[in-house]
Short mmCIF file of C-alpha atoms in Angstrom, two decimals:
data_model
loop_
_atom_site.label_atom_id
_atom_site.label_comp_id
_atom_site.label_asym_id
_atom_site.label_seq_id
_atom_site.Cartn_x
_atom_site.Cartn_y
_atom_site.Cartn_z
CA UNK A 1 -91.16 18.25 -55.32
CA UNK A 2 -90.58 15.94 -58.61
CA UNK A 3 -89.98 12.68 -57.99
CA UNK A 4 -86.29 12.03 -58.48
CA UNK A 5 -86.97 9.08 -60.94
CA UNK A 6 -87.91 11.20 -63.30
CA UNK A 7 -85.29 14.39 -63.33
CA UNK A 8 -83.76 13.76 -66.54
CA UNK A 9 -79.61 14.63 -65.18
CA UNK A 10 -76.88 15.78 -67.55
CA UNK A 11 -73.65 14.91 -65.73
CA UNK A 12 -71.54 16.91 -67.92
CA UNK A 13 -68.86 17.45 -64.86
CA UNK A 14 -68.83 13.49 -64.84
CA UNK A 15 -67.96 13.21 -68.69
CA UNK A 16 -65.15 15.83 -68.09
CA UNK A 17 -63.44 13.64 -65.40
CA UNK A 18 -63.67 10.63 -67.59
CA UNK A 19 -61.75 12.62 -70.28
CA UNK A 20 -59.30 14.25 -67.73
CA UNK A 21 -58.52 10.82 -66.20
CA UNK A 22 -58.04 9.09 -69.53
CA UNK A 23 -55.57 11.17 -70.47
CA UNK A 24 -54.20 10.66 -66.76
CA UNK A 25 -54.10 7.00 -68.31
CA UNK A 26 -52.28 8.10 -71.32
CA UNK A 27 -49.32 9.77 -69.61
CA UNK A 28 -48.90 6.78 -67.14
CA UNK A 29 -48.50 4.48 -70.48
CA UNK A 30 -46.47 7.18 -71.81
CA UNK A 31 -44.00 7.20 -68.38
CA UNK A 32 -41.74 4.21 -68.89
CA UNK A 33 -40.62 5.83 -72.88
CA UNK A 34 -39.90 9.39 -70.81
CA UNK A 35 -36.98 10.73 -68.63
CA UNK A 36 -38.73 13.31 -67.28
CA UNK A 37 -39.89 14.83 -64.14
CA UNK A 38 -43.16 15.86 -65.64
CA UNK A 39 -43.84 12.19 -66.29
CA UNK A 40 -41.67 10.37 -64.35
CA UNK A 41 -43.58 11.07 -61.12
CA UNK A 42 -45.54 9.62 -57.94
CA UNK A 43 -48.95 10.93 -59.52
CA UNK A 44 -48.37 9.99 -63.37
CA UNK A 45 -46.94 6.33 -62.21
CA UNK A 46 -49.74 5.42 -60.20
CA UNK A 47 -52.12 6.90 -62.70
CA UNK A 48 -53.41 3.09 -63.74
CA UNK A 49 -55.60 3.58 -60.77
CA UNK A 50 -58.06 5.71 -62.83
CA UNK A 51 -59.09 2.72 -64.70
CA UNK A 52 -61.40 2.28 -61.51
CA UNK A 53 -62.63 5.52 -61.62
CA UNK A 54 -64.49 4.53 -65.28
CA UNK A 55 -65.35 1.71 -63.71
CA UNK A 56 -67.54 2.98 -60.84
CA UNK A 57 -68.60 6.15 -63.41
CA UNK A 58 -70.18 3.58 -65.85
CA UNK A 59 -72.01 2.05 -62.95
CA UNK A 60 -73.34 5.29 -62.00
CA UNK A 61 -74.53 6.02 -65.79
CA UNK A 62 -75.67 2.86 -66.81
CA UNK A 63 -77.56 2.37 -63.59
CA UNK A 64 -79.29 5.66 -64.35
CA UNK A 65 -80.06 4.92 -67.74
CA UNK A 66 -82.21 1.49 -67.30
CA UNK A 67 -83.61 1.80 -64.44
CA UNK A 68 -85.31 -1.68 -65.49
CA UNK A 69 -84.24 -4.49 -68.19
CA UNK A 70 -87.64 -7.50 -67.00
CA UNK A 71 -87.25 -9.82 -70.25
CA UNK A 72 -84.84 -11.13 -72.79
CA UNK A 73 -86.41 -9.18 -75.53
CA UNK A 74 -85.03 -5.98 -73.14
CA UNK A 75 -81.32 -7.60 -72.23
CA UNK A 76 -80.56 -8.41 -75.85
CA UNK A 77 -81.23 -4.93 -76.54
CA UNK A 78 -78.85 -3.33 -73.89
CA UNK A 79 -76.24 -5.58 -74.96
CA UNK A 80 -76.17 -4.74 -78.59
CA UNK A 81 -76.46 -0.88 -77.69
CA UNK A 82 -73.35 -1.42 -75.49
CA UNK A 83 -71.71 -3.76 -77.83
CA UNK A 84 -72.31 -1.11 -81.02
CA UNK A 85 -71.23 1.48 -78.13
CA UNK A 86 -67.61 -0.33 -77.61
CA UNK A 87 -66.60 -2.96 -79.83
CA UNK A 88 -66.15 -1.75 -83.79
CA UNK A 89 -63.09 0.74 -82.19
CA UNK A 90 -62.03 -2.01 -80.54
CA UNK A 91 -62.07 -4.57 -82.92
CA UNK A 92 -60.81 -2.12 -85.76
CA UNK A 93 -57.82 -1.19 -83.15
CA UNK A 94 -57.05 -5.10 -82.51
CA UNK A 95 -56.85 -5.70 -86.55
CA UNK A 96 -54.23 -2.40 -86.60
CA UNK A 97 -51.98 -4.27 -84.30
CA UNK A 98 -52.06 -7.32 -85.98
CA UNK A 99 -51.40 -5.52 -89.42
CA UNK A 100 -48.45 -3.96 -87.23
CA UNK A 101 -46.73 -7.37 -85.62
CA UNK A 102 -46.88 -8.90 -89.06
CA UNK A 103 -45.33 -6.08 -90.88
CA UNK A 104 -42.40 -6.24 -87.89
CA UNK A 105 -42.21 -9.83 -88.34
CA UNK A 106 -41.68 -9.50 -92.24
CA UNK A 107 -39.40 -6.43 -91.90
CA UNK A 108 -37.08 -8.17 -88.99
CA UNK A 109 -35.57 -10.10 -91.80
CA UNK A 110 -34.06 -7.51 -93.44
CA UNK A 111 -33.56 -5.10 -90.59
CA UNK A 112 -32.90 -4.36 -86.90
CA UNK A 113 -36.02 -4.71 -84.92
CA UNK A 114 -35.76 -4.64 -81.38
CA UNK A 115 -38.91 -6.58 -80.67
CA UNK A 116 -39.91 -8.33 -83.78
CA UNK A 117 -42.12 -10.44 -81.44
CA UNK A 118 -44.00 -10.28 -78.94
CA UNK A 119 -44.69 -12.84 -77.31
CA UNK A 120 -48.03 -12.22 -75.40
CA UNK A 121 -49.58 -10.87 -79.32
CA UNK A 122 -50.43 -14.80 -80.15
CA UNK A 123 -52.95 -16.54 -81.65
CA UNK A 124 -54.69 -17.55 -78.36
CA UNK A 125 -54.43 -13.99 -77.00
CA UNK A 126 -55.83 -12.37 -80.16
CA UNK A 127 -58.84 -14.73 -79.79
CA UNK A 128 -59.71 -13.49 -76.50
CA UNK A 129 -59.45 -9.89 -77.54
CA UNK A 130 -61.60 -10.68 -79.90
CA UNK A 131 -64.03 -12.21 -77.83
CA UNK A 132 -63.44 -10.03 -75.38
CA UNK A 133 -62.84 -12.67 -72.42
CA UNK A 134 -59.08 -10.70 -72.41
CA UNK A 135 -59.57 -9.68 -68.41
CA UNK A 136 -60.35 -13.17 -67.11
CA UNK A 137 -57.43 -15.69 -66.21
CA UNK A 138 -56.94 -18.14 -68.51
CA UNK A 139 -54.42 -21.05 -69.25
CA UNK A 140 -50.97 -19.98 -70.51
CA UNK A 141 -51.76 -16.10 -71.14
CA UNK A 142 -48.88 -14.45 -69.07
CA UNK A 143 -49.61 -10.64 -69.80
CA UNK A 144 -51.38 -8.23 -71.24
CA UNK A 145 -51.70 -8.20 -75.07
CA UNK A 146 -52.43 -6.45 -78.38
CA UNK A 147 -53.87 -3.54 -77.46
CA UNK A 148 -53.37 -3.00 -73.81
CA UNK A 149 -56.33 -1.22 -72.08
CA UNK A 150 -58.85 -3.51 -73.96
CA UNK A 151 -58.78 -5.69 -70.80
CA UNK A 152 -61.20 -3.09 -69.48
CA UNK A 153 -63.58 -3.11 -72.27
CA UNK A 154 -63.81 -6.66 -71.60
CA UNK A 155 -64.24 -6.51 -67.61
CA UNK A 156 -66.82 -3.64 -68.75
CA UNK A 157 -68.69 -6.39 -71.23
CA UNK A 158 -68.96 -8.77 -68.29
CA UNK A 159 -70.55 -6.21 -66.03
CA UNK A 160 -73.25 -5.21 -68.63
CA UNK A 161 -74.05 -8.78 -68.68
CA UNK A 162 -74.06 -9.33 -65.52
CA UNK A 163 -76.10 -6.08 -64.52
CA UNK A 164 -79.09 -6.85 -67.50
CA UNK A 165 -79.08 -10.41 -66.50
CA UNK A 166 -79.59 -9.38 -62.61
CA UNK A 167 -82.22 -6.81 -63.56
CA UNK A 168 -83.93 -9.47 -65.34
CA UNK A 169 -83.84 -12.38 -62.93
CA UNK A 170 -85.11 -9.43 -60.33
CA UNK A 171 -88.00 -8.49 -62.20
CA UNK A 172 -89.45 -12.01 -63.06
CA UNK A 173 -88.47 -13.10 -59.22
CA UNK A 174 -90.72 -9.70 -58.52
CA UNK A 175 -87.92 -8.84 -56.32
CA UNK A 176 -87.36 -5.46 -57.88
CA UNK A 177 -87.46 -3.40 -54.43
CA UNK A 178 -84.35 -5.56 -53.54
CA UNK A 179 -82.46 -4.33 -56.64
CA UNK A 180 -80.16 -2.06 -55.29
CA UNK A 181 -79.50 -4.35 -52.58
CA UNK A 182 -78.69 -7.39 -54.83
CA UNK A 183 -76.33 -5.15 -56.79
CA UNK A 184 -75.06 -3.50 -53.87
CA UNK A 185 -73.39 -7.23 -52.78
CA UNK A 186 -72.05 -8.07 -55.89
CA UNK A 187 -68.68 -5.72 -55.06
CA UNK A 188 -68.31 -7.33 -51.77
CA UNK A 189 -69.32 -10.88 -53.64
CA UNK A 190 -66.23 -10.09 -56.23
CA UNK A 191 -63.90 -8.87 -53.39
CA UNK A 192 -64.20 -11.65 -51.39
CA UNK A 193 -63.58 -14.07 -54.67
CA UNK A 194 -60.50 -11.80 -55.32
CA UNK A 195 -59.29 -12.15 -52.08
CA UNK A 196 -59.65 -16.45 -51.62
CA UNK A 197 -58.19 -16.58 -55.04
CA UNK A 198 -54.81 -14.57 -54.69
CA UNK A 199 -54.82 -13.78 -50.82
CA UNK A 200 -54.46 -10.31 -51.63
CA UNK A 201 -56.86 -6.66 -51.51
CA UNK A 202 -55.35 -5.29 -54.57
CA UNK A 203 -57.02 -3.94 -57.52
CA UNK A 204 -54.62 -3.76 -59.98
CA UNK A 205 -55.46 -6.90 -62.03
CA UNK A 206 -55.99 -7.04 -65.74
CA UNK A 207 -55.53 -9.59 -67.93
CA UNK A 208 -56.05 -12.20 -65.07
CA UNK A 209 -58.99 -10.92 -62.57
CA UNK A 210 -59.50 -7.49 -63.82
CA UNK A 211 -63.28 -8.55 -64.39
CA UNK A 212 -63.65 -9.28 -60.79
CA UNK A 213 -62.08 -5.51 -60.56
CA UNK A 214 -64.64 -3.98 -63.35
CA UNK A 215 -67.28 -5.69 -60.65
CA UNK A 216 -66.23 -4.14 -57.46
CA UNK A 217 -65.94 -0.96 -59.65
CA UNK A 218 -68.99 -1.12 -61.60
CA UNK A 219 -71.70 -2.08 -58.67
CA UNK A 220 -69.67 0.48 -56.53
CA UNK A 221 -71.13 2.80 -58.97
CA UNK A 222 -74.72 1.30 -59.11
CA UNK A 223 -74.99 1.98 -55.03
CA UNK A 224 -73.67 5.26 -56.23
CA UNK A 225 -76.39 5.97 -58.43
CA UNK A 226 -78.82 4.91 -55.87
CA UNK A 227 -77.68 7.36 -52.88
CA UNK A 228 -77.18 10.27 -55.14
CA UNK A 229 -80.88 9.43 -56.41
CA UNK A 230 -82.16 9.01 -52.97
CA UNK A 231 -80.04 12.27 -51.55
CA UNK A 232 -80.86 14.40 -54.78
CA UNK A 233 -84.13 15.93 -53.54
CA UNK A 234 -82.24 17.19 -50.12
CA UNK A 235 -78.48 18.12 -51.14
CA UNK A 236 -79.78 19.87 -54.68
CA UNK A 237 -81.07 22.46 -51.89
CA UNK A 238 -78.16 23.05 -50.14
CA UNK A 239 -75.51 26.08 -50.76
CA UNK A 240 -73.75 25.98 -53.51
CA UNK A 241 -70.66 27.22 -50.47
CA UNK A 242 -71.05 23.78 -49.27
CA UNK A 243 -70.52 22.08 -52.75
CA UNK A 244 -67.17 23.69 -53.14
CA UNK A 245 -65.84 22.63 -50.20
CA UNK A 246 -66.51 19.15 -51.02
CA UNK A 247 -65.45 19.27 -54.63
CA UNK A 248 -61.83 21.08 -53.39
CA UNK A 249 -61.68 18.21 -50.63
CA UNK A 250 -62.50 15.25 -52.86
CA UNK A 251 -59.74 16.23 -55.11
CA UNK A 252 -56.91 17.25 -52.17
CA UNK A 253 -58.08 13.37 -50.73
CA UNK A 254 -58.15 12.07 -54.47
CA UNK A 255 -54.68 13.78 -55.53
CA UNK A 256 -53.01 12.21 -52.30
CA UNK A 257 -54.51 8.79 -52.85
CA UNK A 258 -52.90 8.32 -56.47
CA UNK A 259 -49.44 9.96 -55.31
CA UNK A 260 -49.07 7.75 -52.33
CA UNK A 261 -50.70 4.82 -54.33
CA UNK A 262 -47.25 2.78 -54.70
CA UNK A 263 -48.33 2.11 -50.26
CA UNK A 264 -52.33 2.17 -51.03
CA UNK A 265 -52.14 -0.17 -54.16
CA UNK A 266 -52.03 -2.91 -51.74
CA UNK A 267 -55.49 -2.48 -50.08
CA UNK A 268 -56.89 -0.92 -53.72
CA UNK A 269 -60.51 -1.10 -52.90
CA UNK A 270 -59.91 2.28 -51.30
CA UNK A 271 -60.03 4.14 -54.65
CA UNK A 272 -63.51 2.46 -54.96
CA UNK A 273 -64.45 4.73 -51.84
CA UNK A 274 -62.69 7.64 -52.99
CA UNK A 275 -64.20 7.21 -56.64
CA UNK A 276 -67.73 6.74 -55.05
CA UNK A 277 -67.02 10.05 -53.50
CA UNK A 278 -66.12 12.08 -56.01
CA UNK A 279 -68.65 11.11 -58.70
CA UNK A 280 -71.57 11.91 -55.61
CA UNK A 281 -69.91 15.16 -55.22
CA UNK A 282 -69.43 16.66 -58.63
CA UNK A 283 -72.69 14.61 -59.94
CA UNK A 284 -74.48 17.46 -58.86
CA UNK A 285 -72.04 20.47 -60.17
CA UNK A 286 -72.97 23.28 -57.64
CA UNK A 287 -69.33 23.93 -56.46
CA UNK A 288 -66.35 26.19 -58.18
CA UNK A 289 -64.54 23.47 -59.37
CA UNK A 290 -67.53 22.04 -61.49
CA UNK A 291 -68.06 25.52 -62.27
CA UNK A 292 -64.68 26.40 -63.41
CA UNK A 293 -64.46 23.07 -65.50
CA UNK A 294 -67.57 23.36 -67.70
CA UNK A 295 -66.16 26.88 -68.71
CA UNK A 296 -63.61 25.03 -70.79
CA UNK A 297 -64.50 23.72 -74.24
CA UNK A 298 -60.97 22.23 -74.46
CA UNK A 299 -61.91 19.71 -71.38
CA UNK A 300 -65.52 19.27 -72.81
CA UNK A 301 -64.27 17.88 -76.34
CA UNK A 302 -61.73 15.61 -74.55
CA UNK A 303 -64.45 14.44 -72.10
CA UNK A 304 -66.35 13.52 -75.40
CA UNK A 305 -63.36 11.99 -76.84
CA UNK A 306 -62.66 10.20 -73.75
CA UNK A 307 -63.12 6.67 -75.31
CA UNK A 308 -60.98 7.44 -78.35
CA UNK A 309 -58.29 8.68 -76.13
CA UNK A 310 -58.48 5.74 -74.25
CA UNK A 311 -58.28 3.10 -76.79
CA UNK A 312 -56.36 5.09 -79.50
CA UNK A 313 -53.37 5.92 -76.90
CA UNK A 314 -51.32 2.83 -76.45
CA UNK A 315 -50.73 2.12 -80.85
CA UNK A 316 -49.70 5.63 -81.06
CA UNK A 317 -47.71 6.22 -78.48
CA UNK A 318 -45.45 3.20 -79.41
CA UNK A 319 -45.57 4.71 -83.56
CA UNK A 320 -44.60 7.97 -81.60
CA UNK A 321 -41.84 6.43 -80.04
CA UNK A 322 -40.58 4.82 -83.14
CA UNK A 323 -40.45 7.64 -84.72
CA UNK A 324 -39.22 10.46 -82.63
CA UNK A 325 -36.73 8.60 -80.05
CA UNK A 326 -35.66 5.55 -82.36
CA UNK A 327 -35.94 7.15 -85.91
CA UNK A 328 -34.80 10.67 -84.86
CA UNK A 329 -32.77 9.32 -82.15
CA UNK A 330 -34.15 12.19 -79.83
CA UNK A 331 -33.30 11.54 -75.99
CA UNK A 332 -36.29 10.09 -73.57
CA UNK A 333 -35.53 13.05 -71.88
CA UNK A 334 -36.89 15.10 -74.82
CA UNK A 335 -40.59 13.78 -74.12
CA UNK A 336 -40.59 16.76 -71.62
CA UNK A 337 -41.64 18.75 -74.64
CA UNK A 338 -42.25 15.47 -76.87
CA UNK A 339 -45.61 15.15 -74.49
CA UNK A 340 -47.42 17.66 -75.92
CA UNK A 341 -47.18 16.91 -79.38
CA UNK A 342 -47.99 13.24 -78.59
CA UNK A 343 -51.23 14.21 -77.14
CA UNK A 344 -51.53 16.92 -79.35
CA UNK A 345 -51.82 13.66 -82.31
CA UNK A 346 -53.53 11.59 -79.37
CA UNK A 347 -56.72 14.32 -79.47
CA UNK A 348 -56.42 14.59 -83.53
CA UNK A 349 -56.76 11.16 -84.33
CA UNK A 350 -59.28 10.38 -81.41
CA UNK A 351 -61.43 13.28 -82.54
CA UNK A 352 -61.90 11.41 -85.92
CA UNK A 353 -62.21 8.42 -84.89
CA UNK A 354 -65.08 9.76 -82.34
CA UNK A 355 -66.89 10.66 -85.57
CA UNK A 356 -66.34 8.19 -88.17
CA UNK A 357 -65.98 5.02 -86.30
CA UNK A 358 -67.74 5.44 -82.23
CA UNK A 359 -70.55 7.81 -84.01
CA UNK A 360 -71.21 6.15 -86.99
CA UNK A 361 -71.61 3.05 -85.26
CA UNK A 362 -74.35 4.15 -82.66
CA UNK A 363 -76.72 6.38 -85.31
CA UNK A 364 -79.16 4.32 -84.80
CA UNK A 365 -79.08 3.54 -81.49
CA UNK A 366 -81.92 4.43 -79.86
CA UNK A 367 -81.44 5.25 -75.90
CA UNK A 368 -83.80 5.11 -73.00
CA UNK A 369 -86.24 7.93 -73.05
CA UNK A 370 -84.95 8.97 -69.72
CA UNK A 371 -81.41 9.25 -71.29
CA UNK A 372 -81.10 10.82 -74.53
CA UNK A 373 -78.14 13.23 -74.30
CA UNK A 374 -74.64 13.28 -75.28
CA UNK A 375 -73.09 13.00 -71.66
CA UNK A 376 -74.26 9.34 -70.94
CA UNK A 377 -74.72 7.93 -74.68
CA UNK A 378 -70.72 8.28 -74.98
CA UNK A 379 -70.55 6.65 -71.13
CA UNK A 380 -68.50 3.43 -71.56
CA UNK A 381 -65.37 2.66 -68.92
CA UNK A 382 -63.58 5.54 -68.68
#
């Protein structure tokens, strides 16, 4: 039997959750403009807990795909593949909302603006955006800012460093049959620095501690990796029967965990367990839901747009809003139909952007040779 090191994986069920779950995201940013049933909901409004759910994914991947990093030559190579991965749509996004707040600013003298300014978009804020230290807490930033879910990409930045610069300081300490072990603390490590600091379990942090909650998520996802590696050579035997009922009773225990999460928010490392869970499950797509998903080329191109989605959503959801419920002075309760065309302009403008901004960035990229397929070179948060 082949040594599991060296199956090359395609975890194309993976990629489809990520896409699913952003758009999860989308609709929960999306509630608050709505009137709605179909968005005002248990399940949409407690949606922000997917944001974990990248988290432990791009553990998972990025464990799998460097499997070793032993000198600085190797780290600043993984950081400028994830940096030309993540940061010209983010930085090109940030620069769109600053174009946007000045043209409010200029416009507010002449007419009606109901925000002309916001207060969190400031000069400090935009500077840690930009240097993406926007998910640690820092003097006199009160809020999220510019363009919202960038926090993430920033608690995701930390954990790359922090995951090369481990594998390093493993390899020249020759403590490399330790590594999952060392990683394997680091969620505890951050959840017991979480904890001291606010005297709370939850997760839901983001511009203040979310990097301590992109490291419970991310090294979640590394021990992740590491069973399903160790468990592959058994459970790939196993009936396909067996598979299914998992998959169908990850997502009745997942489903129930986001609806009831206004009570389970307050001890959020829970998802991490549930997210573990689910990405062992349907990493090895033997059941009917895997099955049923990777029939759809709909859920496959949002999967690959996942990113896009993700970081497009927020700017033109508010431009959406402008137009159709201020401009056209349609009611929020219109957004029950409103949705679809929002995402409808969500998947249009991601889809380019996918090509001529996230693709054109990462042409020359060249990945691990254990890794070079679509699924895990568009891996990020999500």
């Amino acid at each position: 039997m082949a040594n599991p090191q060296t199956i090359k994986h395609r975890f194309h069920v993976l990629d489809i959750f990520r896409g699913i779950f952003a758009s999860m995201v989308v609709f929960f940013h999306l509630s608050p403009f709505a009137d709605t049933p179909l968005l005002n909901n248990n399940f949409v409004e407690n949606s922000d807990m997917f944001v974990d759910f990248f988290f432990v994914l791009s553990g998972f991947v990025i464990t799998y795909s460097y499997p070793k990093i032993s000198n600085a030559t190797e780290l600043g190579g993984f950081i400028k593949k994830r940096l030309l991965r993540i940061y010209p749509l983010h930085i090109i996004l940030l620069f769109c909302f600053l174009i946007i707040e000045n043209i409010k600013l200029y416009f507010s003298t002449y007419i009606h603006i109901n925000q002309p300014y916001n207060e969190s978009n400031n000069v400090l804020t935009f500077f840690t955006s930009l240097f993406l230290v926007n998910s640690v807490k820092l003097p006199g930033i009160r809020d999220v800012s510019w363009n919202i879910p960038s926090w993430s990409i920033s608690a995701e930045m930390i954990c790359y460093l922090i995951f090369g610069g481990a594998l390093v300081l493993l390899h020249k300490a020759r403590l490399q049959s330790v590594k999952y072990a060392a990683l394997g603390a680091l969620p505890f490590l951050a959840l017991f620095i979480l904890i001291t600091i606010t005297g709370r379990a939850e997760l839901n942090y983001s511009f203040d501690y979310g990097f301590l909650r992109g490291i419970i998520g991310f090294f979640t996802g590394s021990v992740c990796y590491y069973v399903f590696n160790k468990a592959y050579p058994v459970l790939s035997q196993i009936k396909a029967s067996y598979f299914s009922f998992l998959e169908i009773l990850t997502m009745l225990v997942l489903g129930l965990m986001i609806y009831y999460g206004t009570a389970l928010k307050a001890v959020g490392f829970v998802y991490e367990f549930i997210f573990f869970l689910a990405i062992l499950t349907f990493s090895f797509e033997r059941g009917i839901i895997s099955a049923l998903l990777k029939k759809s080329g709909l859920l496959k191109n949002i999967g690959t747009y996942s990113y896009s989605i993700y970081m497009t959503h927020t700017l033109l959801l508010s431009l959406f809003n402008v137009v159709f419920i201020r401009l056209l002075k349609l009611p929020p309760s219109a957004y029950v139909y409103l949705v679809f065309l929002n995402y409808y302009l969500i998947y249009i403008v991601s889809r380019w952007t996918y090509n001529h901004i996230e693709m054109w960035f990462t042409k020359g990229i060249r990945l691990p040779q254990n890794n070079r397929n679509k699924v895990l070179s568009n891996s990020t948060h999500h």
